[in-house]
Coordinates of C-alpha atoms in Angstrom, one line a residue:
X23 CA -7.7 22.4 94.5
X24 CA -8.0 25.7 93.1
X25 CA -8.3 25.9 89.2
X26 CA -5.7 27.3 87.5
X27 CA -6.6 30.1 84.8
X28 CA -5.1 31.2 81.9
X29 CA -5.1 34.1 80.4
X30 CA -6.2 34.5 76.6
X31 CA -5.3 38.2 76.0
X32 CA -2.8 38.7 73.4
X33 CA 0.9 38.7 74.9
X34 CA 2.4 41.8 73.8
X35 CA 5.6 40.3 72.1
X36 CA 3.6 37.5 69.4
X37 CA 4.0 38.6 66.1
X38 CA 1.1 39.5 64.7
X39 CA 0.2 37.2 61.9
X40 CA 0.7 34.7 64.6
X41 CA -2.1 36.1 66.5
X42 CA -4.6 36.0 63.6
X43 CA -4.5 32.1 62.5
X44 CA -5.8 31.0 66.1
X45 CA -5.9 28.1 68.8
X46 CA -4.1 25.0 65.8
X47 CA -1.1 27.3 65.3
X48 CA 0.3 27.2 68.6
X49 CA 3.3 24.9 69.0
X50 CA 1.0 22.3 71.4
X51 CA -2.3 22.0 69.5
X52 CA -0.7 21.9 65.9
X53 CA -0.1 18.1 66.3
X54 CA -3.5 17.5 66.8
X55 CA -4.3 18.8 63.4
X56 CA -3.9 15.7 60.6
X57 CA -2.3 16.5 57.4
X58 CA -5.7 15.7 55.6
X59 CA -7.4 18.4 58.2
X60 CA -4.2 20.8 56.9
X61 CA -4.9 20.0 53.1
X62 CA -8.2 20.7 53.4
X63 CA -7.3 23.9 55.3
X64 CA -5.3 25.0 52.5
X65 CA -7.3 24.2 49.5
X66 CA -10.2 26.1 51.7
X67 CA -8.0 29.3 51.4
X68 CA -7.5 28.8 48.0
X69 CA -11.7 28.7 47.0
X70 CA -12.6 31.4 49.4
X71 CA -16.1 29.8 49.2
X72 CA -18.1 27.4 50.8
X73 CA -20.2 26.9 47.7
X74 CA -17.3 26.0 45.9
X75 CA -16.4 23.3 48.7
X76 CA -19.6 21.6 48.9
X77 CA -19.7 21.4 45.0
X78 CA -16.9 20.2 44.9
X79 CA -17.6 17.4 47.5
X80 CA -21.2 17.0 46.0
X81 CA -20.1 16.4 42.7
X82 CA -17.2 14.8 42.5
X83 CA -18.6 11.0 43.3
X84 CA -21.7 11.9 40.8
X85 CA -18.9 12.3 38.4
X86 CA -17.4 9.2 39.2
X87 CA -20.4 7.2 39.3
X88 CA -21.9 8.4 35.7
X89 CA -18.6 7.1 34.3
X90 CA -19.9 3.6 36.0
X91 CA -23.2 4.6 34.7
X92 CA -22.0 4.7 31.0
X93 CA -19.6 2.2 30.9
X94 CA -22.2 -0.3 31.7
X95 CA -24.4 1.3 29.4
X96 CA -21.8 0.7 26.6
X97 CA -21.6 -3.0 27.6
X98 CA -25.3 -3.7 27.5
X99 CA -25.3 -1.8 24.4
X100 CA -22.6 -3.8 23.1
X101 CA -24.3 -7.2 23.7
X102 CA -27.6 -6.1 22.5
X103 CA -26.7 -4.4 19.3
X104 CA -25.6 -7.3 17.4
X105 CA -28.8 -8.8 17.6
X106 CA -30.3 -5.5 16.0
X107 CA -28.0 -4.6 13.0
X108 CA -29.0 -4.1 10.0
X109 CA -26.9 -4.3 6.6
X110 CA -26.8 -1.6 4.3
X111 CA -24.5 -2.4 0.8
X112 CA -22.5 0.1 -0.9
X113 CA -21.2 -0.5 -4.3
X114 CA -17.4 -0.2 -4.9
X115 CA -17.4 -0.5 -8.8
X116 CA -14.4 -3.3 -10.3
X117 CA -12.5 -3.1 -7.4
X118 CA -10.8 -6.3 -5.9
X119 CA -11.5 -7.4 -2.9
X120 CA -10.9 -4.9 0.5
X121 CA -8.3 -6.2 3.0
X122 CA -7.9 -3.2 5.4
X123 CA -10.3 -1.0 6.7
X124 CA -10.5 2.3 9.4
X125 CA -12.9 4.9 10.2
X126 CA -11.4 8.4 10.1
X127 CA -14.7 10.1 11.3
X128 CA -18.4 9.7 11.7
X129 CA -19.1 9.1 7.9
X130 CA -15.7 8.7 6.4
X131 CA -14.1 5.0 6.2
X132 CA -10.5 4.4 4.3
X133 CA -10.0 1.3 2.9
X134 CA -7.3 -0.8 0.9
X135 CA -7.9 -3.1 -1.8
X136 CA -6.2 -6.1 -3.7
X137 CA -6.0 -4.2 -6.5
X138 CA -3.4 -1.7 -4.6
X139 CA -6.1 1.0 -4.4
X140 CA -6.7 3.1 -1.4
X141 CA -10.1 5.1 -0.8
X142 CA -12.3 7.0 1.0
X143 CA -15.7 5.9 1.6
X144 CA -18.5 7.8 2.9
X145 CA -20.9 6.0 4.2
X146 CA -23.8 8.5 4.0
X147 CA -23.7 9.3 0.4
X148 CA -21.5 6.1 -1.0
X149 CA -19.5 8.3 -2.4
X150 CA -15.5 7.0 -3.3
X151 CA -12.8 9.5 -3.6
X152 CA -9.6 7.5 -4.5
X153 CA -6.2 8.6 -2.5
X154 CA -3.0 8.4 -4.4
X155 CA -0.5 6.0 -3.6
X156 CA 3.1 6.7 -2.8
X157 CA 5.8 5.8 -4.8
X158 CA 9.6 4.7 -4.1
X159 CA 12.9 6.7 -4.4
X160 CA 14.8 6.6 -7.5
X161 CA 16.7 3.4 -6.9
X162 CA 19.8 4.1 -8.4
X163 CA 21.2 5.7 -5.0
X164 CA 18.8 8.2 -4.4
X165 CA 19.4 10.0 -1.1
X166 CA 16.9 10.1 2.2
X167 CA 15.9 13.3 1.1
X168 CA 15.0 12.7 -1.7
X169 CA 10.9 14.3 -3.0
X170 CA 8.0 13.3 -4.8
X171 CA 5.4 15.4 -5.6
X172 CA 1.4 15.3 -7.3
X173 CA 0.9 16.3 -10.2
X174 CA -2.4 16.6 -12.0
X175 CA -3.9 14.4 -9.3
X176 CA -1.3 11.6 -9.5
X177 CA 1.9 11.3 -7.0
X178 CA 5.1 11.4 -9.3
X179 CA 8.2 9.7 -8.0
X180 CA 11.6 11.5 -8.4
X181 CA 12.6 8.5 -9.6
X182 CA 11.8 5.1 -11.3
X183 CA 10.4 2.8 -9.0
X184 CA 11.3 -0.8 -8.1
X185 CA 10.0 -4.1 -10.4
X186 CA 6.3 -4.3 -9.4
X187 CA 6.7 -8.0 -11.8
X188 CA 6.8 -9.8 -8.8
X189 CA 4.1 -7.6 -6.8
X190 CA 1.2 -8.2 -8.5
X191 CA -2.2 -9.5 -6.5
X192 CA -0.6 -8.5 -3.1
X193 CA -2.3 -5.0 -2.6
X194 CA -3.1 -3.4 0.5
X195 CA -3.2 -5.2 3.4
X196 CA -3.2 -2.6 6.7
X197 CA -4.1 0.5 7.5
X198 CA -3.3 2.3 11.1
X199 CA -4.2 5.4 12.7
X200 CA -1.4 6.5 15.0
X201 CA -3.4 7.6 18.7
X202 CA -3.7 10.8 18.3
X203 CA -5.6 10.3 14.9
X204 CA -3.2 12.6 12.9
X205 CA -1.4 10.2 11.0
X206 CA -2.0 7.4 8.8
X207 CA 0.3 4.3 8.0
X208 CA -0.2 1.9 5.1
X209 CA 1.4 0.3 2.1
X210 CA 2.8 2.4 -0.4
X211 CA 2.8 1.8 -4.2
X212 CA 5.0 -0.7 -3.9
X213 CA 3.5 -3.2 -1.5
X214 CA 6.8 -3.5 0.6
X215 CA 7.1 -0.3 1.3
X216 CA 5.4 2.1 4.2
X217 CA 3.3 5.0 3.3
X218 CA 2.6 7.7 5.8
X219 CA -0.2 10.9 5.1
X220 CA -0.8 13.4 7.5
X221 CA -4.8 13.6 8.8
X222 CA -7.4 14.7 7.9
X223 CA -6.2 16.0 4.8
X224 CA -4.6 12.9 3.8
X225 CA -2.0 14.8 2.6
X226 CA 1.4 12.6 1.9
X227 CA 4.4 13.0 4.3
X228 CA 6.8 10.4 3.7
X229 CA 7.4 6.8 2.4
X230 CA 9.6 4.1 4.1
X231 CA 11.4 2.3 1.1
X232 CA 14.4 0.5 2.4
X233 CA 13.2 -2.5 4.9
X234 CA 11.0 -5.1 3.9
X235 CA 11.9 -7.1 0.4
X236 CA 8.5 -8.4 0.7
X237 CA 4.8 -8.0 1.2
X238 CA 4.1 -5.8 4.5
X239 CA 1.1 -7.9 5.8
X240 CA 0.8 -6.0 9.2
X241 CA 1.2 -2.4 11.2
X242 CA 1.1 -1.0 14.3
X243 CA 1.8 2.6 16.2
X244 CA 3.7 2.3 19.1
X245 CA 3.7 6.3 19.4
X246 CA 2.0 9.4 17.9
X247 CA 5.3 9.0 15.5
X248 CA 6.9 5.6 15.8
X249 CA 5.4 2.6 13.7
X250 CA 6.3 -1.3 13.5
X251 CA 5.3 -2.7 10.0
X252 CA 5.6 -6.5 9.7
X253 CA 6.2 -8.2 6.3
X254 CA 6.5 -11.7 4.9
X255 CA 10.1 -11.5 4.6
X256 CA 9.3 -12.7 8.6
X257 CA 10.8 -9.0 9.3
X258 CA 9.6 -6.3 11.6
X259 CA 10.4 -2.4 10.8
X260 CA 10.5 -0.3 13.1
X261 CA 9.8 4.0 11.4
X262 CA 9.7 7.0 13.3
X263 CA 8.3 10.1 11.6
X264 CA 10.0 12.9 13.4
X265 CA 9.2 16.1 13.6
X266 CA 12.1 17.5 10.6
X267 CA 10.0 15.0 8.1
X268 CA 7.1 16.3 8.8
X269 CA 8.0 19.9 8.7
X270 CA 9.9 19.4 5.0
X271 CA 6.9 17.7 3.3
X272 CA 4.7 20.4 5.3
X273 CA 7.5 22.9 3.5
X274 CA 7.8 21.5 0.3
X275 CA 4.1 21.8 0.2
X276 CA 3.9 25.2 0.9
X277 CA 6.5 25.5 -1.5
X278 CA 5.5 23.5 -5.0
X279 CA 1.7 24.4 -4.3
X280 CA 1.0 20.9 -4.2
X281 CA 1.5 17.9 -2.1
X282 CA 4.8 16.3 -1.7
X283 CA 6.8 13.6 0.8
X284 CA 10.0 12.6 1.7
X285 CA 11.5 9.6 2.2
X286 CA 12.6 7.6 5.1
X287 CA 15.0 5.1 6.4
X288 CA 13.9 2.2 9.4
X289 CA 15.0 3.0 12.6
X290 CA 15.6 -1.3 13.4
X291 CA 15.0 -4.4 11.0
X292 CA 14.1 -7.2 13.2
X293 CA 13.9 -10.8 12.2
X294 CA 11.1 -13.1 14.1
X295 CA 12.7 -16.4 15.1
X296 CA 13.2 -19.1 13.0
X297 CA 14.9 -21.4 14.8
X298 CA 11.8 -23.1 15.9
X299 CA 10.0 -24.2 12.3
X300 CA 10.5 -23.6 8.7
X301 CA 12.4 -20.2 8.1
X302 CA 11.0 -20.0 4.8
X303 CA 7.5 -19.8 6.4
X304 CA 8.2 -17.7 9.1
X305 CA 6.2 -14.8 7.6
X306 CA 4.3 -12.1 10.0
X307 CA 0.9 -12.2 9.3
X308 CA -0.7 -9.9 11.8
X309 CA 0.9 -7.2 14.7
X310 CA -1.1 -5.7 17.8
X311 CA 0.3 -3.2 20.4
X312 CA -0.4 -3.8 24.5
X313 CA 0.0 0.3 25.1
X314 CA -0.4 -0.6 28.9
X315 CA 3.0 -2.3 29.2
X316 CA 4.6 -1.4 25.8
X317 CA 4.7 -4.9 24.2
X318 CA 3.7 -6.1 20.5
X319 CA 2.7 -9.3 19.5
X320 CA 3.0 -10.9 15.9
X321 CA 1.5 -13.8 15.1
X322 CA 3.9 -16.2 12.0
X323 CA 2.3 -18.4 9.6
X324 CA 4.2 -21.0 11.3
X325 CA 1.9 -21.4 13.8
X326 CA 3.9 -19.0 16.6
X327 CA 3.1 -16.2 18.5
X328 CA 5.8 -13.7 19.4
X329 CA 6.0 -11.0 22.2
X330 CA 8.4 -8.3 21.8
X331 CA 9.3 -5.2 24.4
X332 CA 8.4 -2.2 21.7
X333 CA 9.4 1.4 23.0
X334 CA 12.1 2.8 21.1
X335 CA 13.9 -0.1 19.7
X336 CA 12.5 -3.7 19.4
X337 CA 13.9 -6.6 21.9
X338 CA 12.5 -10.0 21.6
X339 CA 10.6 -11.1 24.9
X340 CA 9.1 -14.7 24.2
X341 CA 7.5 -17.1 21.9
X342 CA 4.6 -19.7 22.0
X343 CA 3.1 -22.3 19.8
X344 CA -0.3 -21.5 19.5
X345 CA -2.9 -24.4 19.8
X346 CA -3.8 -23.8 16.4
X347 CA -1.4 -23.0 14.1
X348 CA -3.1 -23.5 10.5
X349 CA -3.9 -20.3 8.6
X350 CA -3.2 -17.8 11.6
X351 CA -3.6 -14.6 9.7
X352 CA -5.3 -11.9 11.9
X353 CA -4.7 -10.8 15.4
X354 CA -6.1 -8.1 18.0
X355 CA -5.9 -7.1 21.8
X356 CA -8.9 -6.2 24.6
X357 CA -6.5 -3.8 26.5
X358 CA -9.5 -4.1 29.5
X359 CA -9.1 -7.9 29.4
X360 CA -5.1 -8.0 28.7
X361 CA -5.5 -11.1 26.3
X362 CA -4.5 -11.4 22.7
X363 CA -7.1 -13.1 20.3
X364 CA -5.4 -14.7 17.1
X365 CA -7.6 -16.0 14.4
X366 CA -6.9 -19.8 13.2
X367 CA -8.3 -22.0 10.3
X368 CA -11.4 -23.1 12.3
X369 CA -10.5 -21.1 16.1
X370 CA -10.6 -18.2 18.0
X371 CA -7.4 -18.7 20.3
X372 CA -7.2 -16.2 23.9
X373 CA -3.7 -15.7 24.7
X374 CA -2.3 -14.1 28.0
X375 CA 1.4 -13.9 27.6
X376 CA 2.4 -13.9 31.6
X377 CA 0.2 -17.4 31.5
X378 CA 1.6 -21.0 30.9
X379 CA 1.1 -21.9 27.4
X380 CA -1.7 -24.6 28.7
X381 CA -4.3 -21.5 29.6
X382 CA -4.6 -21.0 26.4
X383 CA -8.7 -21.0 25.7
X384 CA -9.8 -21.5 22.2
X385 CA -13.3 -21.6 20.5
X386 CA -14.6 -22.8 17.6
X387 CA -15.8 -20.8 15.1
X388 CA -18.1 -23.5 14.3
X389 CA -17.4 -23.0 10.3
X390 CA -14.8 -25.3 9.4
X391 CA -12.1 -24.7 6.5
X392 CA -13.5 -21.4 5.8
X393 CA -10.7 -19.8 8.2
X394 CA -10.9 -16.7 10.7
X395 CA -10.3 -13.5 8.8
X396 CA -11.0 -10.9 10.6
X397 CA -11.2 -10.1 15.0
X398 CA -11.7 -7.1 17.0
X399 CA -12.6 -5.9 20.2
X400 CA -15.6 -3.9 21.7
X401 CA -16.1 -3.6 25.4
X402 CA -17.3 -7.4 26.4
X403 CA -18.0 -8.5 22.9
X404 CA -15.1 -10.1 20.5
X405 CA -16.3 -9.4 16.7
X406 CA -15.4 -12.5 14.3
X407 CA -15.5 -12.2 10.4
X408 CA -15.0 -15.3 8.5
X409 CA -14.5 -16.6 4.9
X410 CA -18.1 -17.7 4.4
X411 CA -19.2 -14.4 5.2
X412 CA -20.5 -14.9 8.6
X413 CA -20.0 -12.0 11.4
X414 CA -20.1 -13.8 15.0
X415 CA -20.3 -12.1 18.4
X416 CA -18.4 -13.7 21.3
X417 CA -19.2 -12.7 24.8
X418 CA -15.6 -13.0 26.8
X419 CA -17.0 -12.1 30.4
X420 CA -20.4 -15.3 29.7
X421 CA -17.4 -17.2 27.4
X422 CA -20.1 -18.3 24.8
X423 CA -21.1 -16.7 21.6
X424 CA -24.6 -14.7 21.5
X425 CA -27.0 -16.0 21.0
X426 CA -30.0 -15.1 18.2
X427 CA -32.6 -13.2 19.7
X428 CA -35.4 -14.4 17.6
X429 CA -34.8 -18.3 18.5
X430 CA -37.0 -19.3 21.1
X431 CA -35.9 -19.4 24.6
X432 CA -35.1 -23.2 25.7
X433 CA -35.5 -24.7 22.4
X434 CA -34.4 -27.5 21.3
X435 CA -31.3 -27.6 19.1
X436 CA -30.1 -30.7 17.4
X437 CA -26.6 -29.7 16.9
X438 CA -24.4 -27.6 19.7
X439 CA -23.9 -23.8 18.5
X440 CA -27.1 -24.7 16.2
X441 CA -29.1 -21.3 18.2
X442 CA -26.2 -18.6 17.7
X443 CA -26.3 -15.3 16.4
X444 CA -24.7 -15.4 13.3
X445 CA -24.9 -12.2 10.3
X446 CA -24.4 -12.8 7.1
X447 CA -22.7 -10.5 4.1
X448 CA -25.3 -9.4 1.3
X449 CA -24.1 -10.6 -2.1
X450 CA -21.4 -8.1 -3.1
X451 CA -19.9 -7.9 -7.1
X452 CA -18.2 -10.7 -8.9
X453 CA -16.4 -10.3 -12.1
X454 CA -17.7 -13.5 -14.7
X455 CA -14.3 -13.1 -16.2
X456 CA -12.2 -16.1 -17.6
X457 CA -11.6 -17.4 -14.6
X458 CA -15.0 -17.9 -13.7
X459 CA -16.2 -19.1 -16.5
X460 CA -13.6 -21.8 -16.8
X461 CA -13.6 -23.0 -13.2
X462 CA -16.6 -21.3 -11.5
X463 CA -20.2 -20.7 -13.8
X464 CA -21.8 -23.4 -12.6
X465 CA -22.2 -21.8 -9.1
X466 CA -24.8 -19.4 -8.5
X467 CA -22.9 -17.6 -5.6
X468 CA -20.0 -16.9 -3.8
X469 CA -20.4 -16.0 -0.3
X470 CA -17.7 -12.8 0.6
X471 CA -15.0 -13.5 3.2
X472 CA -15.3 -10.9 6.0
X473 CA -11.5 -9.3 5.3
X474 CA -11.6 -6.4 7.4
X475 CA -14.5 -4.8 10.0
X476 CA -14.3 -1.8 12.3
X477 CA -16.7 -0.3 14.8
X478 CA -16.7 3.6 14.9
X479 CA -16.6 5.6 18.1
X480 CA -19.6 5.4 19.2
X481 CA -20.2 1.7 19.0
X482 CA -23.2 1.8 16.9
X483 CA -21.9 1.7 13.7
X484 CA -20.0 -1.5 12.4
X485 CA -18.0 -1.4 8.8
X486 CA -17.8 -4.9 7.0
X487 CA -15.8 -5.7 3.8
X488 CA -14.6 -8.3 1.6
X489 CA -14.5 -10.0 -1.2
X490 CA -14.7 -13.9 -2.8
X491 CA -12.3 -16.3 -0.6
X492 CA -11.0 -17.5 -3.5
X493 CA -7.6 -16.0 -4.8
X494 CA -8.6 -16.6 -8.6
X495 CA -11.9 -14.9 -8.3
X496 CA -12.3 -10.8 -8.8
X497 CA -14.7 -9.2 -6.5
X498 CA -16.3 -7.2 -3.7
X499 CA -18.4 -6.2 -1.2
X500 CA -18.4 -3.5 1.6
X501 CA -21.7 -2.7 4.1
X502 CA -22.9 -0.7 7.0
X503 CA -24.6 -2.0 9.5
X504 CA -26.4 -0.2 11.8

């Protein structure tokens, strides 16, 4: 049979820009061309460049694999540098005792005190450079709006503030960075109250004065400006520092020449359930935010851990009786291992909400009666501060604390736990006051309950602070190691 052929001259009535694209325009052969064939087309238009295509394809898995690369360099890191730290003290003169701790750089660490004080500590030089606390509205109907302003170096309420007869020893106990590292939230003069300052000056915006009737004990950002403060009134507040707030203190600043704030009203007052044990010991101890699925957890000295659905309002999801339920006072979350770790009298408790409450894993802390004080995450490694002074490491992905690199391999241990890694707080300052002397002299030391600890961005760098377990006793200690 003869072959039939066709002509491939250009027929007189195609339009022209027709003609130009070719053989995968035409209406049979363009189905044979896949979308990804047509993407690629187009983007290939776009670059006008081959280089730019095979860089593009060259470099894009090199990209993804040094992420790989140094996220398994952090973890090794983070299991091996434990074993290397090294303690260096820094002396915080006759201040009581440091509950609450952040980094807000390289050098600079804020802290919160007993004593109600809040500071800056830089960790290169030791320097301290006290920060002003915020005072309360006028309570005799003072109105939202109404200012306070610094003068000569102190913050000066419009008003008188509320009886502080009942507040004494509470102090600071939290201190929050909101995500984007511009705001700060902790407790204000009076220790019920919430306390924002804008960062990194640490100028003051605005105080939250009408929620809590006690002691706030915990807080957490939800949002760059939305912040849930839990007290032991066994209430959660939920604040939102809008935009108008933080232009009027930004205005009145510009304004008066020197730093002033504005005050706030909660946006929801939340009780945590009571129904379940004691209300009169329902008190929220600790709060930590799940940003993945916008839920908070509190943890009640009753011995209950509650989940709640925290966006722009607060709506109670569940809640579970922990395993442990003495002396529950701290609380974090790994946000790459979705668990919540709650610190117990003598445990470390792992709880995945979407789990049955019989999943829950705890381990022991191996220091009895001395109580968990303090838990964080880092990559693999949970970091545990207790109130004999002890920093442990517990490895979640090998489930066992680390071990001390200088104990022999394989050795024998008489007791289980006997070979783990375990640092120790230096000695710290104790005031010999009355107290002491009456109840205490005839002990040559105290060891300095690890309140608060924090790792800096780069992982290297862990912040440890304290002071004597003992309520009675008046003291400190704060360290670097590195």
């Amino acid at each position: 049979m003869a072959r039939k052929t066709v002509s491939r001259k250009r027929k007189a009535g195609e339009p022209k820009d027709q003609q130009q694209l070719g053989w995968c325009q035409t209406a049979h052969k363009r189905s044979r061309v896949s979308s990804s064939s047509r993407h690629a087309q187009q983007w290939w238009c776009s670059r006008h460049s081959v280089v730019c295509a095979l860089r593009g394809r060259e470099f894009r898995p090199q990209q993804q694999h040094e992420l790989r690369l140094q996220r398994s360099l952090r973890g090794f890191a983070a299991g091996r540098l434990p074993g290397i730290l090294k303690e260096r003290e820094f002396s915080l003169g006759r201040l009581n005792k440091v509950f609450a701790s952040q980094w807000l750089n390289h050098r600079q660490v804020v802290c919160g005190t007993k004593c109600n004080t809040l500071f800056v500590a830089d960790v290169l030089t030791g320097q301290i450079t006290r920060i002003p606390m915020l005072k309360d509205r006028e309570c005799r109907g003072g109105g939202s709006g109404a200012v306070g302003a610094v003068v000569g170096g102190h913050f000066l309420p419009t008003g008188g503030s509320r009886s502080r007869l009942d507040q004494q020893g509470c102090g600071i106990h939290a201190i929050e960075l909101n995500p984007s590292r511009t705001l700060l939230a902790t407790g204000g003069d009076n220790p019920n109250s919430l306390a924002v300052y804008r960062l990194p000056t640490l100028d003051p915006v605005c105080v939250g004065d009408d929620g809590h009737n006690d002691w706030i004990f915990s807080i957490a950002w939800i949002s760059d400006n939305m912040a849930v403060s839990g007290s032991r009134d066994g209430s959660m507040g939920l604040w939102e520092v809008t935009e108008e707030v933080l232009n009027q203190a930004e205005q009145s600043q510009s304004e008066e020449a020197v730093p002033c704030y504005t005050h706030i009203s909660h946006r929801a007052l939340k009780d945590i359930p009571k129904e379940y044990t004691n209300p009169y010991n329902c008190k929220v101890r600790a709060l930590a935010f799940n940003n993945n699925h916008k839920e908070l957890g509190a943890v009640s000295l009753d011995g209950y851990f509650h989940l709640w659905k925290a966006e722009h309002n607060l709506c109670k999801l569940l809640s579970t009786k922990l395993p442990h339920c003495k002396e529950n006072v701290c609380l974090a979350y790994g946000q790459d291992w979705s668990v919540y770790a709650v610190g117990s009298q003598a445990h470390v408790s792992f709880l995945d909400p979407r789990q049955p409450t019989h999943s829950i894993k705890s381990v022991n802390s191996r220091e009895r009666g001395s109580g968990i004080r303090s838990v964080s995450f880092y990559e693999h490694i949970v970091t545990v501060g207790t109130g004999q002074g002890s920093l442990l490491f517990y490895d979640i992905r090998a489930q066992r604390f680390l071990e001390n690199p200088l104990n022999p391999a394989g050795g024998y241990r008489q007791r289980p736990g006997e070979g783990i890694l375990k640092l120790t707080t230096g000695k710290g300052w104790l005031n010999h006051d009355e107290t002491w002397r009456s109840y205490f002299s005839d002990i040559h030391s105290f060891p300095n309950a690890v309140y608060t600890h924090c790792y800096d961005d780069s992982g290297t760098k862990l912040f440890v602070a304290g002071g004597p377990l003992c309520s009675g006793l008046h003291g400190n200690y704060a360290g670097l190691w590195s």
